[in-house]
Amino acid sequence: MLQALRDARFRLTPQRMAICRYLSETRVHPTPGDIYQAVHEQFPTISRATVYNTVAVLKELGEIIELPSAAGDSVRYETDLAPHVNLTCTRCGRIFDIPLENIDDIFEMIDARTDFYLENIHIEGYGVCPECQKALKQEEVE
Amino acid sequence: MLQALRDARFRLTPQRMAICRYLSETRVHPTPGDIYQAVHEQFPTISRATVYNTVAVLKELGEIIELPSAAGDSVRYETDLAPHVNLTCTRCGRIFDIPLENIDDIFEMIDARTDFYLENIHIEGYGVCPECQKALKQEEVE
DNA sequence: CTCTTATTTTAGAATACTTCTAATTTTAGA
DNA sequence: TCTAAAATTAGAAGTATTCTAAAATAAGAG
Ligand SMILES: [Mn+2]
Ligand SMILES: [Mn+2]
Ligand SMILES: [Zn+2]
Ligand SMILES: [Zn+2]
């Protein structure tokens, strides 16, 4: 990620390095707010604008992927570039990763059916995570 | 769509009927703003709140699907409930529909790999539509 | 190492989308 | 026709994102 910034002749500021470090360590599909909060602990002066600017650059460079979001919610960033399925729990909002070997085949299948210049595909699932299933059953009892 | 409202004991107001008519005739994956604008021509007094309230009800009833959106953009609504792939043109923003017969198989495949209670999946593609491909080539020449 | 300049950061303003509020109107049914 | 619950409305409030312009700084030249 840092190397990509360097190669593209972006300056390696401490803020950018901290954002990149957080992004490469997290597994939570963070929102800009999550990133701001995390980096703010090391850089109490960091601005939200810097977070938005930096993710815009990283997205442009293909180092992270912007995941679309539901009405009113904040966007989230995907840091795992390996093709996989994101499962969103509609109760707690967490996103879980599921590997799926034949995503490339699905891509080809779609590509064959359109005149689009197809760049990439996303597959998302929606449902209730195991933990929330338990919680819901518990609520029912009460 | 109207029948679903009736069955669920929601009142059939003229505003709701106009919104439903627009939704069942459009092919454009409209935003709340699109809906407001269209219905506003017949109901100059309609409020944005009514549009948001109505799509919330229709979504709850499963009559429309809320499509997530990119940072800053408005959410869009899917009115075609048959499983299909939405291709978004990253240049003009339009969404195109592509049928894909084995979406159910993909659902099963994902369902088999997780403890989620899986409710549904979305497959989206991103790229450049044929029209915009032409436009881009044209720009290059200049 | 110092200087210079283009890049980057910053705080806060501006904008856009969505949700909320409380008063008014309307619907459906008695 | 009357009533009560439901729905609509305008605008306020809330939240996410983008913009702005001044100040700070990174990186390369000398
Ligand atoms: Mn993921
Ligand atoms: Mn569609
Ligand atoms: Zn959950
Ligand atoms: Zn296009």
Coordinates of C-alpha atoms (C1' of nucleotides) and ligand atoms in Angstrom, one line a residue:
Chain A
M1 CA 0.0 0.0 0.0
L2 CA 2.8 2.4 0.9
Q3 CA 4.8 1.2 -2.0
A4 CA 1.8 1.9 -4.3
L5 CA 1.7 5.5 -3.0
R6 CA 5.4 5.8 -3.5
D7 CA 5.3 4.4 -7.0
A8 CA 2.5 6.9 -7.9
R9 CA 4.7 9.7 -6.6
F10 CA 2.4 10.6 -3.7
R11 CA 4.1 11.9 -0.6
L12 CA 4.5 9.6 2.4
T13 CA 3.2 11.7 5.1
P14 CA 2.8 10.4 8.7
Q15 CA -1.0 10.7 8.4
R16 CA -1.0 8.5 5.2
M17 CA 1.3 6.0 6.8
A18 CA -1.0 5.7 9.9
I19 CA -4.1 5.3 7.7
C20 CA -2.4 2.6 5.6
R21 CA -1.2 0.8 8.7
Y22 CA -4.7 0.8 10.2
L23 CA -6.2 -0.4 6.9
S24 CA -3.7 -3.2 6.4
E25 CA -4.3 -4.5 9.9
T26 CA -8.0 -4.2 10.3
R27 CA -10.5 -6.9 9.3
V28 CA -13.6 -4.9 9.9
H29 CA -14.4 -3.2 6.6
P30 CA -14.1 0.2 8.2
T31 CA -16.0 3.3 7.5
P32 CA -14.2 6.7 7.1
G33 CA -15.4 7.4 10.6
D34 CA -13.8 4.2 11.9
I35 CA -10.5 5.2 10.3
Y36 CA -10.7 8.7 11.6
Q37 CA -11.3 7.4 15.1
A38 CA -8.5 4.9 15.0
V39 CA -5.9 7.2 13.6
H40 CA -7.0 10.1 15.7
E41 CA -5.5 8.3 18.7
Q42 CA -2.0 8.7 17.3
F43 CA -2.7 12.0 15.5
P44 CA -5.1 14.0 17.6
T45 CA -4.9 16.8 15.0
I46 CA -5.8 14.7 12.0
S47 CA -8.7 16.0 9.9
R48 CA -11.6 14.1 8.5
A49 CA -10.7 15.7 5.2
T50 CA -7.3 13.9 5.2
V51 CA -9.1 10.5 5.8
Y52 CA -11.4 11.1 2.9
N53 CA -8.6 12.4 0.7
T54 CA -6.4 9.4 1.5
V55 CA -9.0 6.7 0.9
A56 CA -9.9 8.5 -2.4
V57 CA -6.3 8.1 -3.5
L58 CA -6.0 4.5 -2.3
K59 CA -9.2 3.7 -4.1
E60 CA -7.9 5.3 -7.2
L61 CA -4.7 3.2 -7.0
G62 CA -6.8 0.1 -6.5
E63 CA -5.4 -0.6 -3.1
I64 CA -8.8 -0.6 -1.4
I65 CA -12.3 -1.1 -2.7
E66 CA -15.3 1.1 -1.8
L67 CA -18.3 -1.0 -0.7
P68 CA -21.6 0.7 -1.4
S69 CA -23.9 1.3 1.6
A70 CA -27.5 1.4 2.6
A71 CA -29.5 4.7 2.9
G72 CA -28.1 6.9 5.6
D73 CA -25.2 4.6 6.4
S74 CA -21.6 5.4 5.8
V75 CA -19.6 3.7 3.0
R76 CA -17.2 0.9 4.0
Y77 CA -13.8 0.0 2.6
E78 CA -12.7 -3.5 1.6
T79 CA -9.0 -4.1 2.4
D80 CA -8.9 -7.8 1.3
L81 CA -8.4 -7.7 -2.4
A82 CA -8.8 -11.4 -2.9
P83 CA -12.1 -12.0 -4.6
H84 CA -14.6 -13.1 -1.9
V85 CA -18.2 -12.7 -0.9
N86 CA -19.2 -10.2 1.9
L87 CA -22.0 -11.3 4.1
T88 CA -23.7 -8.4 5.9
C89 CA -25.7 -9.2 9.0
T90 CA -28.8 -7.1 8.8
R91 CA -29.2 -7.0 12.6
C92 CA -25.7 -6.1 13.8
G93 CA -24.3 -4.6 10.6
R94 CA -21.1 -6.6 10.7
I95 CA -19.6 -7.9 7.5
F96 CA -18.2 -11.4 7.3
D97 CA -15.9 -12.8 4.5
I98 CA -16.7 -15.9 2.7
P99 CA -14.2 -17.3 0.1
L100 CA -15.8 -18.5 -3.1
E101 CA -13.5 -20.2 -5.6
N102 CA -15.4 -19.7 -8.8
I103 CA -16.0 -15.9 -8.7
D104 CA -13.8 -15.7 -11.8
D105 CA -16.2 -18.0 -13.7
I106 CA -19.1 -15.8 -12.6
F107 CA -17.3 -12.8 -13.9
E108 CA -16.7 -14.5 -17.3
M109 CA -20.4 -15.5 -17.4
I110 CA -21.6 -12.0 -16.9
D111 CA -18.9 -10.6 -19.2
A112 CA -20.1 -12.9 -22.0
R113 CA -23.7 -11.5 -21.7
T114 CA -23.0 -7.8 -22.2
D115 CA -21.3 -5.2 -24.3
F116 CA -20.1 -3.4 -21.1
Y117 CA -16.4 -3.1 -20.6
L118 CA -16.7 -5.1 -17.4
E119 CA -14.2 -4.1 -14.7
N120 CA -15.2 -6.1 -11.7
I121 CA -18.1 -7.7 -9.9
H122 CA -19.2 -7.7 -6.3
I123 CA -21.2 -10.5 -4.7
E124 CA -22.9 -9.7 -1.4
G125 CA -25.1 -11.7 0.9
Y126 CA -27.6 -10.4 3.4
G127 CA -28.9 -12.3 6.4
V128 CA -28.5 -12.9 10.1
C129 CA -25.2 -13.9 11.6
P130 CA -25.1 -16.9 14.0
E131 CA -24.6 -14.7 17.0
C132 CA -27.7 -12.6 16.2
Q133 CA -29.7 -15.7 15.4
K134 CA -29.1 -16.7 19.0
A135 CA -30.0 -13.2 20.3
L136 CA -33.2 -13.2 18.3
K137 CA -34.3 -16.6 19.7
Q138 CA -33.6 -15.3 23.2
E139 CA -35.7 -12.2 22.6
E140 CA -38.6 -14.4 21.4
V141 CA -38.6 -16.4 24.6
E142 CA -38.9 -13.2 26.7
Chain B
M1 CA -47.8 -3.5 -5.4
L2 CA -51.1 -1.8 -4.5
Q3 CA -52.5 -5.2 -3.6
A4 CA -49.6 -5.8 -1.2
L5 CA -50.4 -2.5 0.5
R6 CA -54.1 -3.4 0.8
D7 CA -53.3 -6.8 2.2
A8 CA -51.1 -5.4 4.8
R9 CA -53.9 -2.9 5.8
F10 CA -52.1 0.2 4.6
R11 CA -54.3 2.9 3.3
L12 CA -54.4 3.5 -0.4
T13 CA -53.8 7.2 -0.6
P14 CA -53.5 9.0 -3.9
Q15 CA -49.9 9.7 -3.1
R16 CA -49.1 6.1 -2.6
M17 CA -50.9 5.1 -5.7
A18 CA -48.9 7.6 -7.8
I19 CA -45.6 6.4 -6.3
C20 CA -46.5 2.8 -7.0
R21 CA -47.6 3.6 -10.5
Y22 CA -44.3 5.4 -11.2
L23 CA -42.3 2.5 -9.6
S24 CA -44.1 -0.2 -11.6
E25 CA -43.6 1.7 -14.9
T26 CA -40.0 2.8 -14.6
R27 CA -36.9 0.9 -15.7
V28 CA -34.3 3.3 -14.3
H29 CA -33.6 2.1 -10.7
P30 CA -34.9 5.4 -9.4
T31 CA -33.5 7.4 -6.4
P32 CA -35.9 8.9 -3.9
G33 CA -35.3 12.2 -5.7
D34 CA -36.3 10.7 -9.0
I35 CA -39.5 9.5 -7.5
Y36 CA -40.2 12.8 -5.8
Q37 CA -39.6 14.7 -9.1
A38 CA -41.9 12.4 -11.1
V39 CA -44.7 12.3 -8.7
H40 CA -44.4 16.0 -8.0
E41 CA -45.8 16.7 -11.4
Q42 CA -49.1 15.3 -10.5
F43 CA -49.0 16.2 -6.8
P44 CA -47.3 19.5 -6.5
T45 CA -47.8 19.4 -2.8
I46 CA -46.2 16.0 -2.2
S47 CA -43.5 16.0 0.4
R48 CA -40.2 14.2 0.3
A49 CA -41.1 12.6 3.6
T50 CA -44.0 10.8 1.9
V51 CA -41.7 9.5 -0.7
Y52 CA -39.3 8.2 1.9
N53 CA -42.1 6.8 4.1
T54 CA -43.7 5.0 1.2
V55 CA -40.5 3.4 -0.1
A56 CA -39.8 2.3 3.4
V57 CA -43.1 0.5 3.6
L58 CA -42.7 -1.0 0.1
K59 CA -39.3 -2.2 1.0
E60 CA -40.6 -3.7 4.3
L61 CA -43.3 -5.6 2.2
G62 CA -40.6 -6.9 -0.2
E63 CA -42.2 -5.1 -3.1
I64 CA -39.0 -3.2 -4.0
I65 CA -35.3 -3.7 -3.1
E66 CA -33.0 -1.0 -1.8
L67 CA -29.8 -1.0 -3.7
P68 CA -26.8 0.3 -1.8
S69 CA -25.0 3.3 -3.2
A70 CA -21.5 4.8 -3.5
A71 CA -20.2 7.5 -1.2
G72 CA -22.2 10.6 -1.5
D73 CA -24.7 9.2 -3.9
S74 CA -28.3 8.5 -3.2
V75 CA -29.7 5.1 -2.8
R76 CA -31.6 3.5 -5.7
Y77 CA -34.6 1.2 -5.8
E78 CA -34.9 -2.0 -7.7
T79 CA -38.4 -2.7 -9.0
D80 CA -37.6 -5.8 -11.0
L81 CA -37.9 -8.6 -8.4
A82 CA -36.7 -11.4 -10.8
P83 CA -33.1 -12.3 -9.8
H84 CA -30.7 -10.6 -12.1
V85 CA -27.4 -8.8 -12.2
N86 CA -27.2 -5.0 -12.1
L87 CA -24.4 -3.5 -14.2
T88 CA -23.5 0.0 -13.1
C89 CA -21.7 2.3 -15.6
T90 CA -19.0 4.1 -13.5
R91 CA -19.0 7.0 -16.0
C92 CA -22.7 7.8 -16.5
G93 CA -24.1 6.1 -13.4
R94 CA -26.9 4.3 -15.2
I95 CA -27.7 0.7 -14.1
F96 CA -28.4 -2.0 -16.7
D97 CA -30.1 -5.3 -16.1
I98 CA -28.5 -8.6 -17.1
P99 CA -30.4 -11.9 -16.6
L100 CA -28.3 -14.7 -15.2
E101 CA -30.0 -18.1 -15.0
N102 CA -28.0 -19.7 -12.2
I103 CA -28.2 -17.1 -9.5
D104 CA -30.0 -19.6 -7.4
D105 CA -27.1 -22.0 -7.6
I106 CA -24.8 -19.3 -6.5
F107 CA -27.1 -18.6 -3.5
E108 CA -26.9 -22.3 -2.6
M109 CA -23.2 -22.3 -2.9
I110 CA -22.8 -19.4 -0.5
D111 CA -25.4 -20.7 1.8
A112 CA -23.6 -24.0 2.1
R113 CA -20.4 -22.2 3.2
T114 CA -21.7 -20.3 6.2
D115 CA -23.7 -20.5 9.4
F116 CA -25.5 -17.3 8.4
Y117 CA -29.3 -17.4 8.0
L118 CA -28.9 -16.2 4.4
E119 CA -31.8 -14.2 3.1
N120 CA -30.7 -13.0 -0.3
I121 CA -27.7 -12.2 -2.4
H122 CA -26.9 -9.4 -4.8
I123 CA -24.5 -9.5 -7.7
E124 CA -23.4 -6.3 -9.2
G125 CA -21.0 -5.5 -12.0
Y126 CA -19.1 -2.3 -12.5
G127 CA -17.7 -1.0 -15.8
V128 CA -18.3 1.2 -18.7
C129 CA -21.4 1.0 -20.9
P130 CA -21.1 0.8 -24.7
E131 CA -22.3 4.4 -25.1
C132 CA -19.7 5.7 -22.7
Q133 CA -17.0 3.6 -24.3
K134 CA -17.7 5.5 -27.5
A135 CA -17.7 8.8 -25.7
L136 CA -14.4 8.0 -24.1
K137 CA -12.7 7.1 -27.3
Q138 CA -14.0 10.3 -28.8
E139 CA -12.5 12.3 -25.9
E140 CA -9.1 10.6 -26.5
V141 CA -9.0 11.7 -30.1
E142 CA -9.5 15.4 -29.1
Chain C
dC1 C1' 22.2 21.1 5.1
dT2 C1' 19.2 24.8 3.3
dC3 C1' 16.0 26.6 0.2
dT4 C1' 12.1 26.3 -2.7
dT5 C1' 7.9 24.9 -4.4
dA6 C1' 4.3 21.8 -5.1
dT7 C1' 1.8 18.9 -2.3
dT8 C1' -0.7 18.0 1.7
dT9 C1' -3.1 18.9 5.9
dT10 C1' -6.3 21.4 8.5
dA11 C1' -10.7 23.4 10.6
dG12 C1' -14.6 24.6 9.4
dA13 C1' -18.1 25.9 5.9
dA14 C1' -21.0 24.2 2.5
dT15 C1' -23.7 20.7 0.4
dA16 C1' -26.5 16.5 -0.1
dC17 C1' -29.2 12.8 1.6
dT18 C1' -32.1 11.0 5.0
dT19 C1' -34.8 11.1 9.1
dC20 C1' -37.6 13.4 12.5
dT21 C1' -41.3 16.4 14.3
dA22 C1' -45.6 18.1 15.3
dA23 C1' -49.5 20.2 13.3
dT24 C1' -53.0 19.3 9.8
dT25 C1' -55.5 16.5 6.8
dT26 C1' -57.5 12.4 5.3
dT27 C1' -58.9 7.7 5.3
dA28 C1' -61.8 3.7 6.5
dG29 C1' -65.1 2.0 9.0
dA30 C1' -68.7 2.4 12.8
Chain D
dT1 C1' -72.1 11.6 9.4
dC2 C1' -68.8 11.0 12.9
dT3 C1' -64.6 9.3 14.9
dA4 C1' -60.1 7.7 15.7
dA5 C1' -56.2 6.1 13.7
dA6 C1' -53.2 6.7 10.0
dA7 C1' -51.0 9.5 6.7
dT8 C1' -49.3 13.8 4.7
dT9 C1' -46.9 18.0 5.0
dA10 C1' -43.2 21.7 5.5
dG11 C1' -39.5 22.4 7.5
dA12 C1' -36.1 21.4 11.1
dA13 C1' -32.5 18.3 12.5
dG14 C1' -29.1 14.9 11.9
dT15 C1' -25.4 12.7 9.4
dA16 C1' -22.1 11.8 5.7
dT17 C1' -19.4 13.8 2.3
dT18 C1' -17.1 17.4 -0.3
dC19 C1' -15.2 21.9 -0.7
dT20 C1' -12.2 25.9 0.6
dA21 C1' -8.4 28.6 1.5
dA22 C1' -4.8 29.3 4.7
dA23 C1' -0.9 27.1 7.0
dA24 C1' 2.3 23.4 7.3
dT25 C1' 5.4 20.2 5.3
dA26 C1' 7.7 16.6 2.2
dA27 C1' 11.0 15.9 -1.3
dG28 C1' 14.2 17.2 -4.5
dA29 C1' 17.8 20.8 -6.1
dG30 C1' 21.7 23.1 -5.1
Ligands
MN1 MN -14.6 -8.6 2.8
MN2 MN -32.1 -4.1 -12.0
ZN3 ZN -25.2 -10.1 13.6
ZN4 ZN -22.3 4.9 -19.3

